[in-house]
């Protein structure tokens, strides 16, 4: 099969399309014929070799994908050949024509959901669900600010929060992004490139502030976030690409909390709950992953450049073998 291989850490140019042996399914495993693979910012960090997780070289990037079941381990009874599925982890890498997966990380893809949409489920929806429910413990009737709502995680968070009965405010860096955020169910959209945009929150919340902030760029926003929280408000740090100075006093006057999150810390029980909820959302149509760009697998390098562009996100970028 064809797969993207990384033989040395570095820039996007180290992503090379090569021939590699087809994977085989052992006990508890499934080989999926990949029709679409999700591209996440974390895969660019790992590629540079400076991230906390450093794979052995050579490796094939990617954790998220969707396609059809090609080979089943002898003891795997939950699926049959040809079933439409998506997966959230793979032992051999998702940027490939086939992916070897632990059966527990493979989920049924409803007929109404495309393979490209299925490839947007793993990291983005998992992170949004974890941030909103498992870390922020957001509740119906609370107000949530999704700070960076136009990308993979943000669009997922807006859909999840809206479906759960929260008041949702989302930000994007462009008019097109704000339109997208409203289309995903946000009650209000703000432009994080405009000066003073957070001042709007006073009016939108009748001076109360927001109960929960899901933060995609904490190194830029955390100090301001702490000033727009309601009493007992929570900021969940999902993304951060640097350091920032904050005023701790802003947390004191509100009994506020800053909570970090990393998807990799999800326990098995949390994972089961997450995918029971996300699977139900896909089936009943409240979750509709937004695919902004479909890029051929051979052009993975271009996909890594696109996903790290500082603005103009539009849902998910996927690779198509
Ligand atoms: P993405 O699809 O590239 O989206 C990036 C988002 O950040 C866009 O909505 C973008 O908006 C927004 N953004 C840009 N400038 C911003 C600003 N000044 N303030 C607020 N938002 C801003 O990336 P993603 O997959 O959604 O991931 C978002 C971040 O979370 C990344 O840093 C990623 O590494 C991190 N992440 C962390 C975990 C975890 O486990 N903690 C898991 C997944 C992702 P515009 O383009 O419209 O300006």
CSV table of C-alpha atoms and ligand atoms in Angstrom, one decimal:
chain,number,residue,atom,x,y,z
A,1,UNK,CA,0.0,0.0,0.0
A,2,UNK,CA,0.9,3.7,-0.2
A,3,UNK,CA,1.6,5.6,3.0
A,4,UNK,CA,3.2,8.8,4.0
A,5,UNK,CA,6.5,8.1,5.8
A,6,UNK,CA,8.7,10.4,7.9
A,7,UNK,CA,12.3,9.3,8.0
A,8,UNK,CA,13.7,12.4,9.8
A,9,UNK,CA,12.1,15.1,11.9
A,10,UNK,CA,11.7,18.5,10.3
A,11,UNK,CA,9.4,20.7,8.1
A,12,UNK,CA,6.5,19.6,6.0
A,13,UNK,CA,9.0,18.4,3.3
A,14,UNK,CA,9.9,15.4,5.4
A,15,UNK,CA,6.4,13.9,4.6
A,16,UNK,CA,7.0,11.4,1.7
A,17,UNK,CA,4.6,9.1,-0.1
A,18,UNK,CA,6.1,5.6,-0.3
A,19,UNK,CA,5.2,1.9,-0.8
A,20,UNK,CA,5.1,-0.1,2.5
A,21,UNK,CA,3.8,-3.7,3.3
A,22,UNK,CA,0.0,-4.1,3.8
A,23,UNK,CA,-0.8,-4.4,7.6
A,24,UNK,CA,-2.3,-7.7,8.9
A,25,UNK,CA,-4.9,-8.0,11.6
A,26,UNK,CA,-4.0,-10.0,14.7
A,27,UNK,CA,-6.2,-10.8,17.7
A,28,UNK,CA,-8.4,-7.8,18.7
A,29,UNK,CA,-7.3,-5.8,15.6
A,30,UNK,CA,-9.0,-4.5,12.4
A,31,UNK,CA,-7.4,-3.3,9.2
A,32,UNK,CA,-9.4,-0.4,7.7
A,33,UNK,CA,-9.2,0.6,4.0
A,34,UNK,CA,-8.8,4.3,4.6
A,35,UNK,CA,-11.1,6.6,2.5
A,36,UNK,CA,-10.2,9.8,4.4
A,37,UNK,CA,-7.6,10.7,7.1
A,38,UNK,CA,-7.9,13.7,9.5
A,39,UNK,CA,-5.1,16.2,9.7
A,40,UNK,CA,-4.6,17.7,13.2
A,41,UNK,CA,-2.2,20.5,14.3
A,42,UNK,CA,-0.6,18.0,16.7
A,43,UNK,CA,0.7,15.9,13.8
A,44,UNK,CA,2.7,19.0,12.7
A,45,UNK,CA,4.2,19.4,16.2
A,46,UNK,CA,5.2,15.7,16.3
A,47,UNK,CA,6.7,15.9,12.8
A,48,UNK,CA,9.2,18.6,14.0
A,49,UNK,CA,10.6,16.3,16.7
A,50,UNK,CA,10.2,18.9,19.4
A,51,UNK,CA,6.9,17.7,20.9
A,52,UNK,CA,6.5,15.8,24.2
A,53,UNK,CA,5.6,12.6,22.2
A,54,UNK,CA,8.4,11.5,19.8
A,55,UNK,CA,7.8,8.4,17.7
A,56,UNK,CA,10.5,6.1,16.6
A,57,UNK,CA,11.6,6.8,13.0
A,58,UNK,CA,10.4,6.0,10.4
A,59,UNK,CA,6.7,6.4,11.1
A,60,UNK,CA,3.4,7.2,9.4
A,61,UNK,CA,1.5,10.2,10.9
A,62,UNK,CA,-2.1,10.4,11.8
A,63,UNK,CA,-4.6,9.0,14.3
A,64,UNK,CA,-8.0,9.7,12.8
A,65,UNK,CA,-9.6,8.2,9.7
A,66,UNK,CA,-12.6,6.6,8.2
A,67,UNK,CA,-13.2,3.9,5.6
A,68,UNK,CA,-14.4,0.3,5.3
A,69,UNK,CA,-13.4,-2.8,7.2
A,70,UNK,CA,-10.8,-4.8,5.1
A,71,UNK,CA,-9.5,-7.5,7.5
A,72,UNK,CA,-10.6,-8.7,10.9
A,73,UNK,CA,-8.7,-10.3,13.7
A,74,UNK,CA,-9.9,-13.9,14.4
A,75,UNK,CA,-11.7,-12.9,17.6
A,76,UNK,CA,-13.3,-9.6,16.4
A,77,UNK,CA,-17.1,-10.2,16.1
A,78,UNK,CA,-18.4,-6.7,16.3
A,79,UNK,CA,-17.8,-5.9,12.6
A,80,UNK,CA,-17.8,-7.7,9.2
A,81,UNK,CA,-15.9,-7.1,6.0
A,82,UNK,CA,-17.0,-3.9,4.2
A,83,UNK,CA,-18.6,-2.2,7.2
A,84,UNK,CA,-18.4,1.6,7.1
A,85,UNK,CA,-16.3,2.7,10.1
A,86,UNK,CA,-14.3,5.6,11.6
A,87,UNK,CA,-11.3,5.2,14.0
A,88,UNK,CA,-9.7,7.3,16.6
A,89,UNK,CA,-6.3,5.6,16.9
A,90,UNK,CA,-4.1,3.4,14.8
A,91,UNK,CA,-0.9,1.4,15.3
A,92,UNK,CA,0.4,2.0,11.7
A,93,UNK,CA,-0.7,5.7,11.1
A,94,UNK,CA,-3.8,7.1,9.3
A,95,UNK,CA,-2.0,8.9,6.5
A,96,UNK,CA,-2.1,5.7,4.4
A,97,UNK,CA,-4.3,3.5,2.2
A,98,UNK,CA,-4.8,1.1,5.1
A,99,UNK,CA,-4.6,1.4,8.9
A,100,UNK,CA,-4.2,-1.3,11.5
A,101,UNK,CA,-6.4,-0.4,14.5
A,102,UNK,CA,-7.3,-1.8,18.0
A,103,UNK,CA,-10.9,-2.9,17.5
A,104,UNK,CA,-11.9,-0.8,20.6
A,105,UNK,CA,-10.9,2.4,18.8
A,106,UNK,CA,-13.1,1.6,15.7
A,107,UNK,CA,-16.7,2.8,15.5
A,108,UNK,CA,-19.6,2.4,13.2
A,109,UNK,CA,-20.1,5.2,10.7
A,110,UNK,CA,-23.8,5.9,9.9
A,111,UNK,CA,-24.7,5.9,6.2
A,112,UNK,CA,-25.7,9.5,6.4
A,113,UNK,CA,-22.2,10.5,7.4
A,114,UNK,CA,-19.4,10.7,4.7
A,115,UNK,CA,-16.0,9.2,5.1
A,116,UNK,CA,-14.5,12.7,5.2
A,117,UNK,CA,-16.8,13.6,8.1
A,118,UNK,CA,-15.9,10.4,9.9
A,119,UNK,CA,-12.2,11.4,9.6
A,120,UNK,CA,-13.1,14.6,11.5
A,121,UNK,CA,-14.4,12.7,14.6
A,122,UNK,CA,-11.4,11.5,16.6
A,123,UNK,CA,-9.2,14.3,17.8
A,124,UNK,CA,-11.6,17.3,17.2
A,125,UNK,CA,-14.8,15.8,18.6
A,126,UNK,CA,-13.0,13.9,21.3
A,127,UNK,CA,-11.3,17.1,22.4
A,128,UNK,CA,-14.4,19.2,22.2
A,129,UNK,CA,-16.4,16.6,24.2
A,130,UNK,CA,-13.6,16.2,26.8
A,131,UNK,CA,-13.2,20.0,27.2
A,132,UNK,CA,-16.9,20.8,27.5
A,133,UNK,CA,-18.2,17.9,29.5
A,134,UNK,CA,-15.4,16.0,31.2
A,135,UNK,CA,-13.2,19.0,32.1
A,136,UNK,CA,-15.5,22.1,32.3
A,137,UNK,CA,-18.5,20.0,33.4
A,138,UNK,CA,-20.6,22.5,31.4
A,139,UNK,CA,-24.4,22.2,32.1
A,140,UNK,CA,-27.5,23.1,30.1
A,141,UNK,CA,-28.5,26.8,30.6
A,142,UNK,CA,-24.8,27.8,31.1
A,143,UNK,CA,-23.1,30.2,28.6
A,144,UNK,CA,-20.1,28.9,26.8
A,145,UNK,CA,-17.5,31.0,24.9
A,146,UNK,CA,-15.7,28.8,22.2
A,147,UNK,CA,-12.6,30.9,21.7
A,148,UNK,CA,-11.5,29.8,18.2
A,149,UNK,CA,-14.8,28.2,17.0
A,150,UNK,CA,-14.1,28.0,13.2
A,151,UNK,CA,-11.6,25.1,13.2
A,152,UNK,CA,-11.9,21.4,13.8
A,153,UNK,CA,-12.3,21.4,17.6
A,154,UNK,CA,-14.2,24.7,17.7
A,155,UNK,CA,-17.0,23.7,15.2
A,156,UNK,CA,-17.4,20.4,17.1
A,157,UNK,CA,-17.6,22.3,20.4
A,158,UNK,CA,-20.3,24.7,19.1
A,159,UNK,CA,-22.5,21.8,17.9
A,160,UNK,CA,-22.1,19.8,21.1
A,161,UNK,CA,-22.8,22.8,23.4
A,162,UNK,CA,-25.8,23.9,21.3
A,163,UNK,CA,-27.3,20.4,21.3
A,164,UNK,CA,-26.9,20.2,25.1
A,165,UNK,CA,-28.9,23.4,25.7
A,166,UNK,CA,-26.2,25.9,26.4
A,167,UNK,CA,-26.0,29.5,25.1
A,168,UNK,CA,-23.1,29.5,22.7
A,169,UNK,CA,-20.8,32.3,21.7
A,170,UNK,CA,-18.1,31.4,19.2
A,171,UNK,CA,-15.2,33.4,17.8
A,172,UNK,CA,-13.4,33.4,14.4
A,173,UNK,CA,-10.9,35.6,12.7
A,174,UNK,CA,-12.8,36.5,9.6
A,175,UNK,CA,-16.4,37.3,8.3
A,176,UNK,CA,-16.5,33.9,6.6
A,177,UNK,CA,-15.4,32.1,9.8
A,178,UNK,CA,-18.1,34.0,11.8
A,179,UNK,CA,-20.7,32.9,9.3
A,180,UNK,CA,-19.5,29.3,9.7
A,181,UNK,CA,-19.7,29.5,13.5
A,182,UNK,CA,-23.3,30.8,13.4
A,183,UNK,CA,-24.2,28.0,10.9
A,184,UNK,CA,-22.9,25.4,13.4
A,185,UNK,CA,-25.4,26.7,16.0
A,186,UNK,CA,-23.7,29.5,17.9
A,187,UNK,CA,-26.2,32.1,19.1
A,188,UNK,CA,-23.6,34.8,18.6
A,189,UNK,CA,-20.3,35.1,16.7
A,190,UNK,CA,-17.4,37.5,17.5
A,191,UNK,CA,-14.3,38.3,15.5
A,192,UNK,CA,-11.1,37.6,17.5
A,193,UNK,CA,-9.1,39.9,15.1
A,194,UNK,CA,-11.2,43.0,16.0
A,195,UNK,CA,-10.0,45.3,18.8
A,196,UNK,CA,-12.2,45.1,22.0
A,197,UNK,CA,-14.3,42.2,20.7
A,198,UNK,CA,-14.6,40.7,24.2
A,199,UNK,CA,-16.3,43.9,25.4
A,200,UNK,CA,-19.4,42.6,23.6
A,201,UNK,CA,-19.7,39.8,26.1
A,202,UNK,CA,-21.0,42.2,28.8
A,203,UNK,CA,-24.0,43.0,26.7
A,204,UNK,CA,-24.5,39.4,25.5
A,205,UNK,CA,-24.5,38.1,29.1
A,206,UNK,CA,-26.3,41.0,30.9
A,207,UNK,CA,-23.0,41.8,32.7
A,208,UNK,CA,-22.8,38.3,34.2
A,209,UNK,CA,-19.9,37.0,32.1
A,210,UNK,CA,-19.5,33.5,30.6
A,211,UNK,CA,-19.6,30.3,32.6
A,212,UNK,CA,-17.2,28.3,30.5
A,213,UNK,CA,-14.5,29.2,28.0
A,214,UNK,CA,-13.0,26.6,25.7
A,215,UNK,CA,-9.7,28.2,24.7
A,216,UNK,CA,-7.8,27.3,21.5
A,217,UNK,CA,-5.0,29.9,21.8
A,218,UNK,CA,-4.3,30.4,25.5
A,219,UNK,CA,-1.0,32.1,25.1
A,220,UNK,CA,-2.8,35.0,23.4
A,221,UNK,CA,-6.1,35.0,25.3
A,222,UNK,CA,-5.9,33.6,28.8
A,223,UNK,CA,-5.3,36.9,30.6
A,224,UNK,CA,-8.4,38.4,29.0
A,225,UNK,CA,-10.4,35.3,29.5
A,226,UNK,CA,-10.1,35.6,33.2
A,227,UNK,CA,-11.7,39.0,33.1
A,228,UNK,CA,-14.8,37.9,31.2
A,229,UNK,CA,-15.7,34.9,33.3
A,230,UNK,CA,-18.9,34.7,35.5
A,231,UNK,CA,-18.6,33.7,39.2
A,232,UNK,CA,-17.4,30.1,39.4
A,233,UNK,CA,-16.4,30.3,35.7
A,234,UNK,CA,-14.0,27.7,34.2
A,235,UNK,CA,-11.5,28.2,31.4
A,236,UNK,CA,-10.4,25.0,29.7
A,237,UNK,CA,-7.0,25.3,28.0
A,238,UNK,CA,-7.2,23.2,24.9
A,239,UNK,CA,-4.6,24.9,22.7
A,240,UNK,CA,-1.6,27.1,23.6
A,241,UNK,CA,1.5,27.9,21.5
A,242,UNK,CA,3.6,29.9,23.9
A,243,UNK,CA,3.6,31.6,27.3
A,244,UNK,CA,1.5,34.5,28.8
A,245,UNK,CA,1.3,36.6,31.9
A,246,UNK,CA,-1.9,36.5,33.8
A,247,UNK,CA,-3.3,38.4,36.9
A,248,UNK,CA,-4.1,35.7,39.4
A,249,UNK,CA,-6.4,38.2,41.2
A,250,UNK,CA,-8.9,37.8,38.3
A,251,UNK,CA,-9.5,34.2,39.4
A,252,UNK,CA,-9.9,35.1,43.1
A,253,UNK,CA,-12.7,37.6,42.7
A,254,UNK,CA,-14.7,35.1,40.7
A,255,UNK,CA,-13.8,31.8,42.4
A,256,UNK,CA,-12.7,30.9,38.9
A,257,UNK,CA,-10.7,28.0,37.7
A,258,UNK,CA,-8.2,27.3,34.9
A,259,UNK,CA,-8.3,23.7,33.8
A,260,UNK,CA,-5.9,22.1,31.3
A,261,UNK,CA,-6.7,19.2,29.1
A,262,UNK,CA,-5.0,16.7,26.9
A,263,UNK,CA,-6.9,14.1,24.9
A,264,UNK,CA,-4.3,11.5,25.7
A,265,UNK,CA,-5.3,11.6,29.4
A,266,UNK,CA,-8.7,10.2,28.6
A,267,UNK,CA,-9.4,7.1,30.7
A,268,UNK,CA,-11.0,4.0,29.2
A,269,UNK,CA,-14.3,4.7,31.0
A,270,UNK,CA,-14.2,8.4,29.8
A,271,UNK,CA,-13.5,7.1,26.3
A,272,UNK,CA,-16.5,4.8,26.3
A,273,UNK,CA,-18.8,7.6,27.5
A,274,UNK,CA,-17.4,10.0,24.9
A,275,UNK,CA,-18.0,7.7,22.0
A,276,UNK,CA,-21.4,6.6,23.2
A,277,UNK,CA,-22.4,10.2,23.2
A,278,UNK,CA,-20.6,11.2,20.0
A,279,UNK,CA,-22.0,8.1,18.2
A,280,UNK,CA,-25.6,9.1,19.2
A,281,UNK,CA,-25.0,12.6,18.0
A,282,UNK,CA,-23.9,11.4,14.6
A,283,UNK,CA,-26.9,9.1,14.3
A,284,UNK,CA,-29.4,11.7,15.3
A,285,UNK,CA,-27.8,14.4,13.2
A,286,UNK,CA,-26.9,16.9,15.9
A,287,UNK,CA,-23.2,16.4,15.0
A,288,UNK,CA,-22.4,17.2,11.4
A,289,UNK,CA,-18.6,17.5,11.0
A,290,UNK,CA,-17.5,20.3,8.7
A,291,UNK,CA,-14.9,19.4,6.1
A,292,UNK,CA,-13.2,22.5,4.8
A,293,UNK,CA,-10.6,21.0,2.5
A,294,UNK,CA,-10.0,17.5,0.9
A,295,UNK,CA,-6.4,17.1,-0.1
A,296,UNK,CA,-4.9,14.1,-1.9
A,297,UNK,CA,-2.7,11.9,0.3
A,298,UNK,CA,0.3,12.5,-1.8
A,299,UNK,CA,0.0,16.2,-0.9
A,300,UNK,CA,0.2,15.7,2.9
A,301,UNK,CA,3.0,18.3,2.9
A,302,UNK,CA,0.6,21.0,1.7
A,303,UNK,CA,-2.0,19.8,4.2
A,304,UNK,CA,0.5,20.4,7.1
A,305,UNK,CA,1.2,23.9,5.8
A,306,UNK,CA,-2.6,24.7,5.6
A,307,UNK,CA,-3.4,23.4,9.0
A,308,UNK,CA,-0.9,25.7,10.6
A,309,UNK,CA,-2.0,28.9,8.8
A,310,UNK,CA,-2.6,31.6,11.5
A,311,UNK,CA,-6.1,32.4,10.4
A,312,UNK,CA,-8.9,31.4,8.0
A,313,UNK,CA,-9.8,28.0,9.5
A,314,UNK,CA,-13.0,26.4,8.0
A,315,UNK,CA,-13.7,23.2,9.9
A,316,UNK,CA,-11.5,20.2,9.1
A,317,UNK,CA,-8.7,19.4,6.7
A,318,UNK,CA,-8.7,15.7,5.5
A,319,UNK,CA,-6.4,13.7,3.3
A,320,UNK,CA,-7.9,11.4,0.7
A,321,UNK,CA,-5.9,8.4,-0.4
B,1,LIG,P1,-7.6,24.4,13.6
B,1,LIG,O1,-8.7,23.6,12.9
B,1,LIG,O2,-6.4,24.8,12.9
B,1,LIG,O3,-8.3,25.7,14.2
B,1,LIG,C1,-7.6,26.7,14.9
B,1,LIG,C2,-8.6,27.7,15.5
B,1,LIG,O4,-7.9,28.6,16.3
B,1,LIG,C3,-9.5,28.4,14.5
B,1,LIG,O5,-10.8,28.5,14.9
B,1,LIG,C4,-8.8,29.8,14.5
B,1,LIG,O6,-9.7,30.8,14.0
B,1,LIG,C5,-8.5,29.9,16.0
B,1,LIG,N1,-7.7,31.1,16.3
B,1,LIG,C6,-6.8,31.7,15.5
B,1,LIG,N2,-6.4,32.8,16.2
B,1,LIG,C7,-7.1,32.9,17.4
B,1,LIG,C8,-7.1,33.8,18.5
B,1,LIG,N3,-6.3,34.9,18.5
B,1,LIG,N4,-7.9,33.5,19.5
B,1,LIG,C9,-8.7,32.4,19.5
B,1,LIG,N5,-8.7,31.5,18.5
B,1,LIG,C10,-7.9,31.8,17.4
B,1,LIG,O7,-7.1,23.6,14.9
B,1,LIG,P2,-7.9,22.6,15.9
B,1,LIG,O8,-7.8,21.2,15.4
B,1,LIG,O9,-9.3,23.2,16.0
B,1,LIG,O10,-7.1,22.8,17.2
B,1,LIG,C11,-7.1,24.1,17.9
B,1,LIG,C12,-6.0,24.1,18.9
B,1,LIG,O11,-6.2,23.1,19.9
B,1,LIG,C13,-4.6,23.8,18.3
B,1,LIG,O12,-3.6,24.6,18.9
B,1,LIG,C14,-4.4,22.3,18.7
B,1,LIG,O13,-3.0,22.0,18.7
B,1,LIG,C15,-5.1,22.2,20.0
B,1,LIG,N6,-5.6,20.9,20.4
B,1,LIG,C16,-5.3,20.4,21.6
B,1,LIG,C17,-5.8,19.2,22.0
B,1,LIG,C18,-5.6,18.7,23.4
B,1,LIG,O14,-5.7,17.5,23.6
B,1,LIG,N7,-5.4,19.6,24.3
B,1,LIG,C19,-6.5,18.4,21.1
B,1,LIG,C20,-6.8,18.9,19.8
B,1,LIG,C21,-6.3,20.2,19.4
B,1,LIG,P3,-9.5,31.6,12.6
B,1,LIG,O15,-8.7,30.7,11.7
B,1,LIG,O16,-10.9,31.9,12.2
B,1,LIG,O17,-8.7,32.9,13.0
